[in-house]
Tab-separated table of C-alpha atoms and ligand atoms in Angstrom:
chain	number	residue	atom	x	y	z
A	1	UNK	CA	29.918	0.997	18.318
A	2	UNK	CA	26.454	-0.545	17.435
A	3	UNK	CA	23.717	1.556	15.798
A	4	UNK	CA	20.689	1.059	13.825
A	5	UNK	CA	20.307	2.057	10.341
A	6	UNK	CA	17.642	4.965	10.455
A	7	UNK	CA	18.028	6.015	6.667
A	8	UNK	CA	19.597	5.160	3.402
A	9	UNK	CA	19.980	7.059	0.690
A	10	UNK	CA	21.964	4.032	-1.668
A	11	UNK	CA	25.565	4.467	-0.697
A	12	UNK	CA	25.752	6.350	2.812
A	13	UNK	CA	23.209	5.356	5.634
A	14	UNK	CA	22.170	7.926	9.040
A	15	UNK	CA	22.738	5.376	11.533
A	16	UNK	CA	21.262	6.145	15.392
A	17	UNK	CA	23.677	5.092	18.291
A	18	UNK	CA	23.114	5.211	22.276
A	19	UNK	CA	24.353	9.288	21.942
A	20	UNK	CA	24.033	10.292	18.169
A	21	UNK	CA	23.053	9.772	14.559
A	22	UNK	CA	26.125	9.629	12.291
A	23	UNK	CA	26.310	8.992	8.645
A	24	UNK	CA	28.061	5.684	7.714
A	25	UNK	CA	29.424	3.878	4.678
A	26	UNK	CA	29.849	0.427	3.974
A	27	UNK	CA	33.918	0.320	2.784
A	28	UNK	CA	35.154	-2.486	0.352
A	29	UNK	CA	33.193	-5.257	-0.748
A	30	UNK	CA	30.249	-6.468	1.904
A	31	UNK	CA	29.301	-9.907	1.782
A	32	UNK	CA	26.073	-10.844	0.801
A	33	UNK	CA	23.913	-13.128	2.532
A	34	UNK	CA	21.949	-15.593	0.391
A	35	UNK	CA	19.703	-13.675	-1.112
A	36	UNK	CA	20.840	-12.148	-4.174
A	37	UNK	CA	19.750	-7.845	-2.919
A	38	UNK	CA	20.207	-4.634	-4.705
A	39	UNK	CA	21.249	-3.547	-1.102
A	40	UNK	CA	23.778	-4.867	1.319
A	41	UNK	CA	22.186	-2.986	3.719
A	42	UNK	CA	18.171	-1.741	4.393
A	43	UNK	CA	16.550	0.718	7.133
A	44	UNK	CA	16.293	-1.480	10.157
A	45	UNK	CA	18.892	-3.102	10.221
A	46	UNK	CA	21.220	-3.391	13.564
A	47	UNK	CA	25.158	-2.584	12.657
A	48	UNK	CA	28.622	-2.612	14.088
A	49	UNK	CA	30.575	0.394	13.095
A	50	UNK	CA	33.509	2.557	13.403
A	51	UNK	CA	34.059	6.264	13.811
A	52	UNK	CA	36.812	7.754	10.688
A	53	UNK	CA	39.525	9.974	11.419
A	54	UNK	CA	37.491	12.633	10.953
A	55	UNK	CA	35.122	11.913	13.847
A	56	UNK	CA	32.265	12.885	11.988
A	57	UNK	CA	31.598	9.627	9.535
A	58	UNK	CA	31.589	6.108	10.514
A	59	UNK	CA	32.371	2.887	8.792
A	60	UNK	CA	29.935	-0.061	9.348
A	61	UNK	CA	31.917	-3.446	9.213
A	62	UNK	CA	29.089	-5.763	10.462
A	63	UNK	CA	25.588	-6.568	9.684
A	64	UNK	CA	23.517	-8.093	12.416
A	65	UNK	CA	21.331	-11.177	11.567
A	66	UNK	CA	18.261	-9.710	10.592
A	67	UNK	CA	15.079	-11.171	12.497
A	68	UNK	CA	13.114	-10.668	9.188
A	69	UNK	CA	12.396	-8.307	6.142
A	70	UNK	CA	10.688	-6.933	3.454
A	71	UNK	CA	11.311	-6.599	0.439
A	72	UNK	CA	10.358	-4.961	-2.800
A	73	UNK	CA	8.099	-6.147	-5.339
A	74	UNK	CA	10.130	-6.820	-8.466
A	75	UNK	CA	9.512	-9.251	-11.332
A	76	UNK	CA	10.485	-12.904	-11.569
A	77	UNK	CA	13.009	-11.700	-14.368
A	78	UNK	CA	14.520	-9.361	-12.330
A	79	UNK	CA	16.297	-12.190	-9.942
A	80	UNK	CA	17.118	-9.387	-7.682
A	81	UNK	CA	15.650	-8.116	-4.323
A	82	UNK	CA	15.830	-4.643	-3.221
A	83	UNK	CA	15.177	-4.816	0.595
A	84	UNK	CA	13.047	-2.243	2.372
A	85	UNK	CA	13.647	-2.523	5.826
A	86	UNK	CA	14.521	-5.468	8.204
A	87	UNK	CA	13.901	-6.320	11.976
A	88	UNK	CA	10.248	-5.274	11.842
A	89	UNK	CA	7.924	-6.204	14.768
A	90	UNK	CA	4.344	-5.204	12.669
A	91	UNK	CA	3.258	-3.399	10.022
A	92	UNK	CA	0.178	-0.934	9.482
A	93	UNK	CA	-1.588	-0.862	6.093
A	94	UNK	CA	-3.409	2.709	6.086
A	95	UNK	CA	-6.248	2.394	3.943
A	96	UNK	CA	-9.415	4.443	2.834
A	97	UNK	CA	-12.932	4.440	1.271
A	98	UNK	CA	-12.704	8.000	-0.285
A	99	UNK	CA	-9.869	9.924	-1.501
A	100	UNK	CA	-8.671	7.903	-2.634
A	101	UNK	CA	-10.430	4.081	-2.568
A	102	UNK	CA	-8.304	1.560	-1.506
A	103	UNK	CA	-9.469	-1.627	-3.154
A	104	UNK	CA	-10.054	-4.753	-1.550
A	105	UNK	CA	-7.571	-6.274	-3.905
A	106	UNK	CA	-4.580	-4.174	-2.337
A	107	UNK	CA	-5.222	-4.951	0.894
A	108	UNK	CA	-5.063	-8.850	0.497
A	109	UNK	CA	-1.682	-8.499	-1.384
A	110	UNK	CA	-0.352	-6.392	0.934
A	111	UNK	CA	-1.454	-8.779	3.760
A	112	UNK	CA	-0.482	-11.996	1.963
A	113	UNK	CA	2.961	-10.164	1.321
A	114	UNK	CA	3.595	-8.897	4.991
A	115	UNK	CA	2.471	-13.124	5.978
A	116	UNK	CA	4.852	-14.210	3.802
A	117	UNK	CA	7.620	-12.016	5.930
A	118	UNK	CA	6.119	-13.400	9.339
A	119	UNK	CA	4.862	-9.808	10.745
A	120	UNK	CA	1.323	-8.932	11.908
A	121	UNK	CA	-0.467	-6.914	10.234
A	122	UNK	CA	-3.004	-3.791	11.446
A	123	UNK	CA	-5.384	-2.264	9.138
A	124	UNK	CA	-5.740	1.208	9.679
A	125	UNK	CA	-8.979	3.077	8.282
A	126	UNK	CA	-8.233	7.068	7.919
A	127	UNK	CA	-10.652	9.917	7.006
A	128	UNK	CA	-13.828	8.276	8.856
A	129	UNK	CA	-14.971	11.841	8.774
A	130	UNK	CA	-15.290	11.402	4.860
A	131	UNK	CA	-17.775	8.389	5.620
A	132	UNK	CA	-21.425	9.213	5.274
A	133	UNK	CA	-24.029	7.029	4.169
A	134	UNK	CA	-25.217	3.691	3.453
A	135	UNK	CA	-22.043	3.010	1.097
A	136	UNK	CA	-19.783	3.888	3.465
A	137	UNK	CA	-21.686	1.982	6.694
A	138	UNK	CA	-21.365	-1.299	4.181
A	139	UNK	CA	-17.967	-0.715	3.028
A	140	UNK	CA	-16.386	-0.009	7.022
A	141	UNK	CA	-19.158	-3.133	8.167
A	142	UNK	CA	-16.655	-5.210	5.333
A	143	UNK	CA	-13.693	-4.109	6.373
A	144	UNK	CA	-14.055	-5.166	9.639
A	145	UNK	CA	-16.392	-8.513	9.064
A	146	UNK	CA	-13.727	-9.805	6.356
A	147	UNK	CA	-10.177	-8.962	8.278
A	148	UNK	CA	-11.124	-9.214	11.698
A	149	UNK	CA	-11.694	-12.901	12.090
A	150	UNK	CA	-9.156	-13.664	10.246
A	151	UNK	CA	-6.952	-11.992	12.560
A	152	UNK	CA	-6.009	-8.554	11.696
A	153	UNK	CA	-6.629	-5.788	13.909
A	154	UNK	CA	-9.086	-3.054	12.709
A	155	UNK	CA	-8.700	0.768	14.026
A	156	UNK	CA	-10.645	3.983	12.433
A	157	UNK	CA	-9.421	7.237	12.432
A	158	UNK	CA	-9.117	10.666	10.856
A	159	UNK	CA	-5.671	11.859	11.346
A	160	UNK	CA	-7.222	15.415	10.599
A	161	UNK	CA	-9.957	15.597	13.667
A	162	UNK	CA	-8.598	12.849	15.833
A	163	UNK	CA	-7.675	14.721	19.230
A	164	UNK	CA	-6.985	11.480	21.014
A	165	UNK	CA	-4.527	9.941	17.897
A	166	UNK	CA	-1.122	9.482	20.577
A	167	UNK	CA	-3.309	7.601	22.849
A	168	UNK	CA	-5.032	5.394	20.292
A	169	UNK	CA	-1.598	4.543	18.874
A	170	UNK	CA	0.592	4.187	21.960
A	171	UNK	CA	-0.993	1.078	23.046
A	172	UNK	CA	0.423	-0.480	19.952
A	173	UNK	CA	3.267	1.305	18.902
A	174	UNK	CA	5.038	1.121	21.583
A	175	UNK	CA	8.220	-1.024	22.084
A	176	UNK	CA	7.714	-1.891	18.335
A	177	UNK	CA	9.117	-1.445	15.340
A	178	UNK	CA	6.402	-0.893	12.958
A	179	UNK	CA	6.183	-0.675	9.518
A	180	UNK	CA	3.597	1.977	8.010
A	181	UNK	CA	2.283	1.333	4.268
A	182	UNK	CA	-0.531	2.667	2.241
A	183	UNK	CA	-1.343	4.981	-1.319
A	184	UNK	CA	-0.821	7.945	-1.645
A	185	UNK	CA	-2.984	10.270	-0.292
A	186	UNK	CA	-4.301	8.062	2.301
A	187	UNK	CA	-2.911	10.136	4.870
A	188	UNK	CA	0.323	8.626	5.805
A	189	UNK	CA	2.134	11.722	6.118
A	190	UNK	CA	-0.713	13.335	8.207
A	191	UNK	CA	-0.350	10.595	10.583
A	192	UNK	CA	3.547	10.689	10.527
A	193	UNK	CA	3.430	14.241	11.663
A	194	UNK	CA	1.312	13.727	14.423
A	195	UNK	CA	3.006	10.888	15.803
A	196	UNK	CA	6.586	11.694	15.393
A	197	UNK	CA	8.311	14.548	17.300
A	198	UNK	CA	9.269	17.543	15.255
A	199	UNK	CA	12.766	17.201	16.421
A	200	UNK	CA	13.329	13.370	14.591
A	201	UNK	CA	11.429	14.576	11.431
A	202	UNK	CA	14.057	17.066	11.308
A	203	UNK	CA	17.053	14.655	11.562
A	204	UNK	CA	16.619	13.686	7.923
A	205	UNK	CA	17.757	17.817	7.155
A	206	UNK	CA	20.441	17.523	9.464
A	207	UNK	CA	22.784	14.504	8.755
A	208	UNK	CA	26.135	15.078	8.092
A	209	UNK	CA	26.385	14.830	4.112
A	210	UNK	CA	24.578	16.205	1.434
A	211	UNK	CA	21.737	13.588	-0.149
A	212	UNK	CA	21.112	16.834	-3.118
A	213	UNK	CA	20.279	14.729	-6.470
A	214	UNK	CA	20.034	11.567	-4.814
A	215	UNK	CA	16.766	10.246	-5.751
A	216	UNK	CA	15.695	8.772	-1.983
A	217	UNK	CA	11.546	8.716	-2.766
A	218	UNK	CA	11.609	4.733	-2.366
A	219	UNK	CA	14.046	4.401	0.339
A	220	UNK	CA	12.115	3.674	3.648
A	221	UNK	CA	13.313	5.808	6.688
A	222	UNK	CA	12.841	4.969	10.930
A	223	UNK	CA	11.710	7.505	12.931
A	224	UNK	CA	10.910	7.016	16.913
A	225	UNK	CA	7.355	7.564	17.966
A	226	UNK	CA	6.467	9.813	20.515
A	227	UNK	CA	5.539	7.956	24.213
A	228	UNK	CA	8.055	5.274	22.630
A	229	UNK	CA	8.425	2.679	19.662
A	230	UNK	CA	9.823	3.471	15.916
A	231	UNK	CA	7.672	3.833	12.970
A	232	UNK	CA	9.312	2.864	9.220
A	233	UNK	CA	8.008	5.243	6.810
A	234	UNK	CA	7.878	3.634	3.204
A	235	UNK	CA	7.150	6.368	1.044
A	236	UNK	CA	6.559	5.898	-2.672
A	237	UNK	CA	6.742	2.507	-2.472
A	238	UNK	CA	3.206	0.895	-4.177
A	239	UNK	CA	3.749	-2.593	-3.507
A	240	UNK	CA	5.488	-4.883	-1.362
A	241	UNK	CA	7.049	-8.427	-2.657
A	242	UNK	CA	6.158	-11.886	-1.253
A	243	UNK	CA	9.022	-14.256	-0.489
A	244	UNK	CA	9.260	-17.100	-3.165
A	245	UNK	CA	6.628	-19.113	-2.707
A	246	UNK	CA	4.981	-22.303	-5.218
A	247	UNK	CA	1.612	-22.162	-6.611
A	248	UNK	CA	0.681	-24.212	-3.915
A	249	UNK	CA	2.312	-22.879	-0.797
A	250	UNK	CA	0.426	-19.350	-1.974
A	251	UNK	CA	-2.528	-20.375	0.219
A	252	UNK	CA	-0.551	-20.564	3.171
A	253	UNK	CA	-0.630	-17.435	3.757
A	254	UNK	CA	-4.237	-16.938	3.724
A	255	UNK	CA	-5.126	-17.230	7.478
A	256	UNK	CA	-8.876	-18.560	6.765
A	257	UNK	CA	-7.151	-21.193	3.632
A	258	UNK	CA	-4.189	-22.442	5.856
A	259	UNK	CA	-6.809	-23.640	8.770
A	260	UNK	CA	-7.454	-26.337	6.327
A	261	UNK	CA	-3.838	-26.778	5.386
A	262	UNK	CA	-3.676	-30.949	4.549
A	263	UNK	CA	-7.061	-31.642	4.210
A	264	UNK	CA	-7.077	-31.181	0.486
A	265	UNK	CA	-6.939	-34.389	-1.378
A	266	UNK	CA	-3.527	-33.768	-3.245
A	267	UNK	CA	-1.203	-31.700	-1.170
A	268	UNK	CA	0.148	-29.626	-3.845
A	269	UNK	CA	-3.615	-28.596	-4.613
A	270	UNK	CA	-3.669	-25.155	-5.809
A	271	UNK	CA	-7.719	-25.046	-4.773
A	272	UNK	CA	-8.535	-24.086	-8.618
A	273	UNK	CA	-10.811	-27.121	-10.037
A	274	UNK	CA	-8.988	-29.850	-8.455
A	275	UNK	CA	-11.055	-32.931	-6.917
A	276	UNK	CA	-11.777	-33.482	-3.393
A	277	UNK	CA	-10.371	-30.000	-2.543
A	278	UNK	CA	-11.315	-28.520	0.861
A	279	UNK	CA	-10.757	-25.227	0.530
A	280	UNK	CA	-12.920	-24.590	-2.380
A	281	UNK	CA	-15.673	-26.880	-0.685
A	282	UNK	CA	-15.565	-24.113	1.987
A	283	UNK	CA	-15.676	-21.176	-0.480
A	284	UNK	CA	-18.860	-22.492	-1.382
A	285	UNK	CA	-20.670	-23.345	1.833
A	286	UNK	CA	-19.082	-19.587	3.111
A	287	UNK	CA	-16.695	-20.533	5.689
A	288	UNK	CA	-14.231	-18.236	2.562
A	289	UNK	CA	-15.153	-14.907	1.725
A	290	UNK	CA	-15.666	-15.081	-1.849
A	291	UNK	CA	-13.916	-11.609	-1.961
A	292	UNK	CA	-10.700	-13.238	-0.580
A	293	UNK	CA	-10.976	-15.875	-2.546
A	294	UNK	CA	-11.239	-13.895	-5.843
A	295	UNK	CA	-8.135	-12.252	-4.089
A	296	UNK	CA	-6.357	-15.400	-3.972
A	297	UNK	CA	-7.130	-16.575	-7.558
A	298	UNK	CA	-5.925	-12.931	-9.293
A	299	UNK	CA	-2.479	-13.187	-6.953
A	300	UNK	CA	-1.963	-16.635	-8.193
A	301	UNK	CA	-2.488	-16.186	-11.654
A	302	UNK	CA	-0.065	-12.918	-11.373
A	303	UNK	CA	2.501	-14.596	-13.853
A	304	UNK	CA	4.937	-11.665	-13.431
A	305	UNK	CA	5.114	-11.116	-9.854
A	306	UNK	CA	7.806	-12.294	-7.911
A	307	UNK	CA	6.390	-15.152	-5.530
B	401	GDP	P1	0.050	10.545	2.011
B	401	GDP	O1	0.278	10.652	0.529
B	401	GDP	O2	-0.444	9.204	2.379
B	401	GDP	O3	1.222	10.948	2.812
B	401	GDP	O4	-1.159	11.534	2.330
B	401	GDP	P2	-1.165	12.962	3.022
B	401	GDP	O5	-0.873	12.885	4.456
B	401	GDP	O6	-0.317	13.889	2.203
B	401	GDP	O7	-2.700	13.349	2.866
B	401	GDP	C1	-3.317	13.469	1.590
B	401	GDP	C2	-4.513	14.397	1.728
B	401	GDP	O8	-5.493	13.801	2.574
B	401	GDP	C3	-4.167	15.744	2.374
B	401	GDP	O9	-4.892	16.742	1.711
B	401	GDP	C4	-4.624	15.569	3.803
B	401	GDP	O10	-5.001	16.795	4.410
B	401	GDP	C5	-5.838	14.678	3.627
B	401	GDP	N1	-6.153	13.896	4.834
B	401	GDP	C6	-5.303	13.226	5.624
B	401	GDP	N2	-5.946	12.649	6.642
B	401	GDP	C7	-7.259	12.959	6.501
B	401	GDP	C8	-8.444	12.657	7.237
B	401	GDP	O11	-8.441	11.977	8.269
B	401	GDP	N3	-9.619	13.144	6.744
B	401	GDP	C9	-9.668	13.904	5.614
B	401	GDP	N4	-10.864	14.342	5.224
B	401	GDP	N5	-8.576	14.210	4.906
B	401	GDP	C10	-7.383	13.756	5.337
B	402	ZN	ZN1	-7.543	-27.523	-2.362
């Protein structure tokens, strides 16, 4: 049979076929691909298995190449990768003003991290009903003048009031895989409910072993959409990694710094201080927000992160 790994909880995985979800275990050793990963296999992924004896457990015995995926954030030291999910078409950052403020700061990590994975990003503003004021007119006018035209997508909700939430998402959930990131108490959950059918939330009670005492808070978990798509939920997890990049290749995953990709005079230019550099030329004559730049600076100077 092939499935698609819908849930992990370390050692046994809830993996969705054409007619059921069955819990399945990897048997033996499972061979690695290059990277060196905490986990042979992540949420997402696409698997060939094989019912047991029993009928009600499967063995997986193949991994499907994955398109792409994310992974963790862990420390250079660490040499390890703990993969969240694979084959993901998008991803939505959920992010607020208020309660509690999402800082510009996160956002440009989290979109230099989903760049460096190849998959689009959406920003998603919840609790627009908390948004009153001059503050909040200046922050929201930000959000969208700085992300927009650089290419993300901006949407505003309130997953509380919203009546119309299905039909603002369908459009572009649907047929997608999407990931779905953001703090705590941004609202993720909220939105979750309202977007996936009571019967799928359910499946995660309902799988045929027992996941008591397994500590699952940072495992990511699938769940379809209703009028079609899947959402990955990635709960607990703060902070996503970006794939092993040089000092120099950081900037190529800043939409507005890659335009001018070349131009530099040195092409390993890190666009600190160096001479005849472009991009910091445009910083200055505002073709760069200075916010993103700033953003740029504190990711590269990040000595512990894994780039
Ligand atoms: P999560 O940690 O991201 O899953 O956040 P939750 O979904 O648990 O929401 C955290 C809190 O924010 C809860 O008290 C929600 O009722 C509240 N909340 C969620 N969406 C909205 C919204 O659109 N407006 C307001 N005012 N509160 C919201
Ligand atoms: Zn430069």
């Amino acid at each position: 049979m092939e499935g698609r790994v819908i849930k992990s909880t370390g050692s046994w995985y809830v993996v969705k076929t054409d007619s059921e979800f069955i819990s399945a275990r990897l048997k033996g050793k499972f061979k690695q691909e290059d990277l060196k990963l905490t986990n042979p296999i992540a949420v997402g992924d696409w698997v060939t298995l094989s019912k047991e004896e029993n009928q009600e457990t499967a063995i997986i015995s193949a991994i499907h190449p994955r398109e792409n995926y994310v992974i963790r954030k862990s420390t250079r030291k660490q040499h390890f990768s703990h993969i969240i999910a694979s084959n993901v078409d998008q991803s939505m950052l959920v992010i607020t003003m208020k309660k509690p403020r999402t800082s510009l700061g996160f956002i440009d990590r989290f979109l230099v991290s989903t760049e460096s994975f190849r998959i689009p990003a959406i920003l998603v503003v919840n609790k627009v009903d908390l948004l009153e004021g001059e503050d909040a007119e200046d922050w929201l006018l930000d959000i969208h003048e700085i992300y927009e035209p650089l290419g993300y997508q901006v949407i505003e909700i309130s997953a509380i009031n919203d009546k119309d939430l299905l039909d603002k998402f369908h459009p572009l959930l649907q047929g997608k895989s999407t990931l779905i990131a953001g703090h705590s108490g941004v609202g993720k959950s909220t939105l979750l409910n309202k977007l996936v059918p009571e019967a799928s939330q359910d499946t995660k009670e309902i799988s045929g072993f027992s996941a008591k005492g397994v500590h699952t808070t940072t495992f990511a978990e699938l769940f379809p959409v209703k009028g079609g798509g899947d959402l990955i939920d990635t709960p607990g997890i703060k902070e996503f990694g970006i794939l092993d990049v040089e000092d120099y290749e950081l900037s190529h995953y800043f939409p507005e710094m890659r335009k001018y990709l070349g131009e530099c005079k040195y092409n390993n230019c890190r666009h600190i201080n160096e001479p005849g550099c472009v991009v910091r030329k445009k910083v200055e004559e505002g073709y760069i927000h200075p916010y993103r730049y700033q953003s740029y600076l504190n990711i590269l100077n990040e000595e512990d992160s894994y780039r």
